Amino acid sequence: MKKKLEILQDEIRKAQEKCDDYTKQYLEILDKEVENYINKLDKNEMETSDGGALGLRRAIIEHDDIAEIDSLYDAAADVDRYYSKECKTWK
């Protein structure tokens, strides 16, 4: 899970290089959210998914300026899919 979050974080940072200031701010917030999840994993404080997602894919598709960045979308979808399926009862 942590590796998938780190990949997403890399994609977020790559996308920031190509965006306007408004989108960069949005991505900064998303980057901080991903960092919070990484920190929770490190501290063993991450909640189980109970089959739900983290909402990262949705955060990408709801913002028009980044919705078509396939690598960013794919990384977010990968995190959500993994969390939903693999983290149902991991504690």
CSV table of N, CA and C in Angstrom, one decimal:
chain,number,residue,atom,x,y,z
A,1,MET,N,0.8,-1.2,0.0
A,1,MET,CA,0.0,0.0,0.0
A,1,MET,C,0.9,1.3,0.0
A,2,LYS,N,1.9,1.2,0.8
A,2,LYS,CA,2.8,2.4,0.9
A,2,LYS,C,3.4,2.7,-0.4
A,3,LYS,N,3.9,1.7,-1.1
A,3,LYS,CA,4.5,1.9,-2.4
A,3,LYS,C,3.6,2.5,-3.4
A,4,LYS,N,2.3,2.0,-3.4
A,4,LYS,CA,1.3,2.6,-4.3
A,4,LYS,C,1.1,4.1,-4.0
A,5,LEU,N,1.0,4.4,-2.7
A,5,LEU,CA,0.8,5.8,-2.3
A,5,LEU,C,2.0,6.7,-2.8
A,6,GLU,N,3.2,6.1,-2.7
A,6,GLU,CA,4.4,6.8,-3.1
A,6,GLU,C,4.4,7.1,-4.6
A,7,ILE,N,4.0,6.1,-5.3
A,7,ILE,CA,3.9,6.2,-6.8
A,7,ILE,C,2.9,7.3,-7.1
A,8,LEU,N,1.7,7.3,-6.4
A,8,LEU,CA,0.7,8.4,-6.6
A,8,LEU,C,1.3,9.8,-6.3
A,9,GLN,N,2.1,9.8,-5.2
A,9,GLN,CA,2.7,11.1,-4.8
A,9,GLN,C,3.7,11.6,-5.9
A,10,ASP,N,4.4,10.7,-6.5
A,10,ASP,CA,5.3,11.1,-7.6
A,10,ASP,C,4.5,11.6,-8.8
A,11,GLU,N,3.4,11.0,-9.1
A,11,GLU,CA,2.6,11.4,-10.2
A,11,GLU,C,2.0,12.8,-9.9
A,12,ILE,N,1.6,13.0,-8.7
A,12,ILE,CA,1.0,14.3,-8.3
A,12,ILE,C,2.1,15.4,-8.5
A,13,ARG,N,3.3,15.1,-8.1
A,13,ARG,CA,4.3,16.1,-8.2
A,13,ARG,C,4.7,16.3,-9.7
A,14,LYS,N,4.7,15.3,-10.5
A,14,LYS,CA,4.9,15.5,-11.9
A,14,LYS,C,3.8,16.4,-12.6
A,15,ALA,N,2.6,16.2,-12.2
A,15,ALA,CA,1.5,16.9,-12.7
A,15,ALA,C,1.6,18.4,-12.3
A,16,GLN,N,2.1,18.7,-11.1
A,16,GLN,CA,2.2,20.0,-10.6
A,16,GLN,C,3.1,20.9,-11.5
A,17,GLU,N,4.1,20.2,-12.2
A,17,GLU,CA,5.0,20.9,-13.0
A,17,GLU,C,4.3,21.5,-14.3
A,18,LYS,N,3.2,20.9,-14.7
A,18,LYS,CA,2.5,21.2,-15.9
A,18,LYS,C,1.3,22.0,-15.8
A,19,CYS,N,0.9,22.4,-14.6
A,19,CYS,CA,-0.4,23.0,-14.3
A,19,CYS,C,-0.3,24.5,-14.0
A,20,ASP,N,-1.5,25.1,-14.0
A,20,ASP,CA,-1.6,26.5,-13.6
A,20,ASP,C,-1.6,26.6,-12.1
A,21,ASP,N,-1.5,27.8,-11.5
A,21,ASP,CA,-1.4,28.0,-10.1
A,21,ASP,C,-2.6,27.4,-9.3
A,22,TYR,N,-3.8,27.5,-9.8
A,22,TYR,CA,-5.0,27.0,-9.1
A,22,TYR,C,-4.9,25.5,-9.0
A,23,THR,N,-4.5,24.8,-10.1
A,23,THR,CA,-4.4,23.4,-10.1
A,23,THR,C,-3.3,22.9,-9.3
A,24,LYS,N,-2.2,23.7,-9.2
A,24,LYS,CA,-1.1,23.3,-8.4
A,24,LYS,C,-1.5,23.3,-6.9
A,25,GLN,N,-2.3,24.3,-6.5
A,25,GLN,CA,-2.8,24.4,-5.1
A,25,GLN,C,-3.6,23.2,-4.8
A,26,TYR,N,-4.5,22.8,-5.7
A,26,TYR,CA,-5.3,21.6,-5.6
A,26,TYR,C,-4.5,20.4,-5.4
A,27,LEU,N,-3.4,20.2,-6.2
A,27,LEU,CA,-2.6,19.1,-6.2
A,27,LEU,C,-1.7,19.1,-4.9
A,28,GLU,N,-1.4,20.3,-4.4
A,28,GLU,CA,-0.6,20.4,-3.1
A,28,GLU,C,-1.5,19.8,-2.0
A,29,ILE,N,-2.7,20.1,-2.0
A,29,ILE,CA,-3.7,19.6,-1.0
A,29,ILE,C,-3.8,18.1,-1.1
A,30,LEU,N,-3.9,17.6,-2.3
A,30,LEU,CA,-4.0,16.2,-2.5
A,30,LEU,C,-2.7,15.5,-2.1
A,31,ASP,N,-1.5,16.1,-2.4
A,31,ASP,CA,-0.2,15.6,-2.0
A,31,ASP,C,-0.1,15.4,-0.5
A,32,LYS,N,-0.6,16.4,0.2
A,32,LYS,CA,-0.6,16.4,1.7
A,32,LYS,C,-1.5,15.3,2.2
A,33,GLU,N,-2.6,15.1,1.6
A,33,GLU,CA,-3.5,14.0,2.0
A,33,GLU,C,-2.9,12.6,1.8
A,34,VAL,N,-2.2,12.5,0.7
A,34,VAL,CA,-1.5,11.2,0.4
A,34,VAL,C,-0.4,11.0,1.5
A,35,GLU,N,0.3,12.1,1.8
A,35,GLU,CA,1.4,12.1,2.8
A,35,GLU,C,0.8,11.7,4.2
A,36,ASN,N,-0.4,12.2,4.5
A,36,ASN,CA,-1.1,11.8,5.7
A,36,ASN,C,-1.3,10.3,5.8
A,37,TYR,N,-1.8,9.7,4.6
A,37,TYR,CA,-2.0,8.3,4.6
A,37,TYR,C,-0.7,7.5,4.7
A,38,ILE,N,0.4,8.0,4.2
A,38,ILE,CA,1.7,7.3,4.3
A,38,ILE,C,2.1,7.3,5.8
A,39,ASN,N,1.9,8.5,6.4
A,39,ASN,CA,2.2,8.6,7.8
A,39,ASN,C,1.4,7.7,8.7
A,40,LYS,N,0.1,7.6,8.4
A,40,LYS,CA,-0.8,6.6,9.1
A,40,LYS,C,-0.3,5.2,9.0
A,41,LEU,N,0.1,4.8,7.8
A,41,LEU,CA,0.6,3.5,7.5
A,41,LEU,C,1.9,3.3,8.4
A,42,ASP,N,2.8,4.2,8.4
A,42,ASP,CA,4.0,4.1,9.1
A,42,ASP,C,3.8,3.9,10.6
A,43,LYS,N,2.7,4.6,11.1
A,43,LYS,CA,2.4,4.5,12.5
A,43,LYS,C,1.4,3.4,12.9
A,44,ASN,N,1.0,2.6,11.8
A,44,ASN,CA,0.0,1.5,12.0
A,44,ASN,C,-1.3,2.1,12.5
A,45,GLU,N,-1.7,3.2,12.0
A,45,GLU,CA,-2.9,3.9,12.4
A,45,GLU,C,-4.0,3.9,11.2
A,46,MET,N,-3.7,3.3,10.1
A,46,MET,CA,-4.6,3.3,9.0
A,46,MET,C,-5.8,2.5,9.3
A,47,GLU,N,-6.9,3.0,9.0
A,47,GLU,CA,-8.2,2.3,9.2
A,47,GLU,C,-8.4,1.3,8.1
A,48,THR,N,-9.1,0.2,8.5
A,48,THR,CA,-9.5,-0.8,7.5
A,48,THR,C,-10.5,-0.2,6.5
A,49,SER,N,-10.5,-0.8,5.3
A,49,SER,CA,-11.4,-0.2,4.3
A,49,SER,C,-12.8,-0.6,4.4
A,50,ASP,N,-13.1,-1.8,4.9
A,50,ASP,CA,-14.5,-2.3,4.9
A,50,ASP,C,-15.0,-2.3,3.5
A,51,GLY,N,-14.1,-2.4,2.5
A,51,GLY,CA,-14.5,-2.4,1.1
A,51,GLY,C,-14.7,-1.1,0.4
A,52,GLY,N,-14.5,0.0,1.2
A,52,GLY,CA,-14.6,1.3,0.6
A,52,GLY,C,-13.2,1.8,0.0
A,53,ALA,N,-13.3,2.9,-0.6
A,53,ALA,CA,-12.1,3.5,-1.2
A,53,ALA,C,-11.7,4.8,-0.4
A,54,LEU,N,-10.5,5.3,-0.7
A,54,LEU,CA,-10.0,6.5,-0.1
A,54,LEU,C,-10.5,7.7,-0.8
A,55,GLY,N,-11.0,7.6,-2.0
A,55,GLY,CA,-11.6,8.7,-2.8
A,55,GLY,C,-10.5,9.5,-3.6
A,56,LEU,N,-9.4,8.9,-3.8
A,56,LEU,CA,-8.3,9.5,-4.5
A,56,LEU,C,-8.6,9.6,-6.0
A,57,ARG,N,-9.2,8.5,-6.5
A,57,ARG,CA,-9.6,8.5,-8.0
A,57,ARG,C,-10.6,9.6,-8.2
A,58,ARG,N,-11.5,9.7,-7.4
A,58,ARG,CA,-12.6,10.7,-7.5
A,58,ARG,C,-12.0,12.1,-7.5
A,59,ALA,N,-11.0,12.3,-6.6
A,59,ALA,CA,-10.4,13.6,-6.5
A,59,ALA,C,-9.7,14.0,-7.8
A,60,ILE,N,-9.2,13.0,-8.5
A,60,ILE,CA,-8.6,13.3,-9.8
A,60,ILE,C,-9.6,13.6,-10.9
A,61,ILE,N,-10.7,12.8,-11.0
A,61,ILE,CA,-11.6,12.9,-12.1
A,61,ILE,C,-12.5,14.1,-11.9
A,62,GLU,N,-12.6,14.6,-10.7
A,62,GLU,CA,-13.5,15.8,-10.4
A,62,GLU,C,-12.8,17.1,-10.8
A,63,HIS,N,-11.6,17.1,-11.1
A,63,HIS,CA,-10.8,18.3,-11.4
A,63,HIS,C,-10.5,18.2,-12.9
A,64,ASP,N,-11.1,19.0,-13.7
A,64,ASP,CA,-11.0,19.0,-15.2
A,64,ASP,C,-9.6,19.1,-15.7
A,65,ASP,N,-8.8,19.9,-15.0
A,65,ASP,CA,-7.4,20.1,-15.5
A,65,ASP,C,-6.5,18.9,-15.4
A,66,ILE,N,-6.8,18.0,-14.5
A,66,ILE,CA,-5.9,16.8,-14.3
A,66,ILE,C,-6.6,15.5,-14.6
A,67,ALA,N,-7.9,15.6,-14.9
A,67,ALA,CA,-8.7,14.3,-15.1
A,67,ALA,C,-8.1,13.5,-16.3
A,68,GLU,N,-7.5,14.2,-17.3
A,68,GLU,CA,-7.0,13.5,-18.4
A,68,GLU,C,-5.5,13.1,-18.4
A,69,ILE,N,-4.9,13.2,-17.2
A,69,ILE,CA,-3.6,12.8,-17.1
A,69,ILE,C,-3.6,11.3,-16.7
A,70,ASP,N,-3.5,10.5,-17.7
A,70,ASP,CA,-3.7,9.0,-17.5
A,70,ASP,C,-2.8,8.4,-16.4
A,71,SER,N,-1.6,8.8,-16.3
A,71,SER,CA,-0.7,8.2,-15.3
A,71,SER,C,-1.1,8.6,-13.9
A,72,LEU,N,-1.6,9.8,-13.7
A,72,LEU,CA,-2.1,10.3,-12.4
A,72,LEU,C,-3.4,9.5,-12.0
A,73,TYR,N,-4.3,9.5,-13.0
A,73,TYR,CA,-5.6,8.8,-12.7
A,73,TYR,C,-5.3,7.3,-12.4
A,74,ASP,N,-4.4,6.6,-13.2
A,74,ASP,CA,-4.1,5.2,-13.0
A,74,ASP,C,-3.5,5.0,-11.6
A,75,ALA,N,-2.6,5.8,-11.2
A,75,ALA,CA,-2.0,5.7,-9.9
A,75,ALA,C,-3.1,5.8,-8.7
A,76,ALA,N,-3.9,6.8,-8.9
A,76,ALA,CA,-5.0,7.0,-7.9
A,76,ALA,C,-6.0,5.8,-7.9
A,77,ALA,N,-6.3,5.4,-9.0
A,77,ALA,CA,-7.3,4.2,-9.1
A,77,ALA,C,-6.6,3.0,-8.5
A,78,ASP,N,-5.3,2.8,-8.7
A,78,ASP,CA,-4.6,1.7,-8.2
A,78,ASP,C,-4.6,1.7,-6.7
A,79,VAL,N,-4.4,2.9,-6.1
A,79,VAL,CA,-4.4,3.0,-4.6
A,79,VAL,C,-5.8,2.7,-4.1
A,80,ASP,N,-6.8,3.3,-4.7
A,80,ASP,CA,-8.2,3.0,-4.2
A,80,ASP,C,-8.6,1.6,-4.4
A,81,ARG,N,-8.2,1.0,-5.5
A,81,ARG,CA,-8.6,-0.5,-5.7
A,81,ARG,C,-7.9,-1.4,-4.7
A,82,TYR,N,-6.6,-1.1,-4.5
A,82,TYR,CA,-5.8,-1.9,-3.5
A,82,TYR,C,-6.4,-1.8,-2.1
A,83,TYR,N,-6.6,-0.5,-1.7
A,83,TYR,CA,-7.2,-0.3,-0.4
A,83,TYR,C,-8.5,-1.0,-0.2
A,84,SER,N,-9.4,-0.8,-1.2
A,84,SER,CA,-10.7,-1.4,-1.1
A,84,SER,C,-10.7,-2.9,-1.0
A,85,LYS,N,-9.8,-3.6,-1.7
A,85,LYS,CA,-9.8,-5.0,-1.8
A,85,LYS,C,-8.9,-5.7,-0.8
A,86,GLU,N,-7.7,-5.1,-0.6
A,86,GLU,CA,-6.7,-5.7,0.2
A,86,GLU,C,-6.6,-5.3,1.7
A,87,CYS,N,-7.3,-4.2,2.0
A,87,CYS,CA,-7.2,-3.6,3.3
A,87,CYS,C,-8.5,-3.7,4.1
A,88,LYS,N,-9.3,-4.7,3.8
A,88,LYS,CA,-10.6,-4.8,4.5
A,88,LYS,C,-10.5,-5.1,6.0
A,89,THR,N,-9.5,-5.9,6.3
A,89,THR,CA,-9.4,-6.4,7.7
A,89,THR,C,-7.9,-6.5,8.1
A,90,TRP,N,-7.1,-5.7,7.7
A,90,TRP,CA,-5.6,-5.9,7.9
A,90,TRP,C,-5.0,-5.6,9.3
A,91,LYS,N,-5.8,-5.1,10.2
A,91,LYS,CA,-5.2,-4.8,11.5
A,91,LYS,C,-5.1,-6.0,12.4
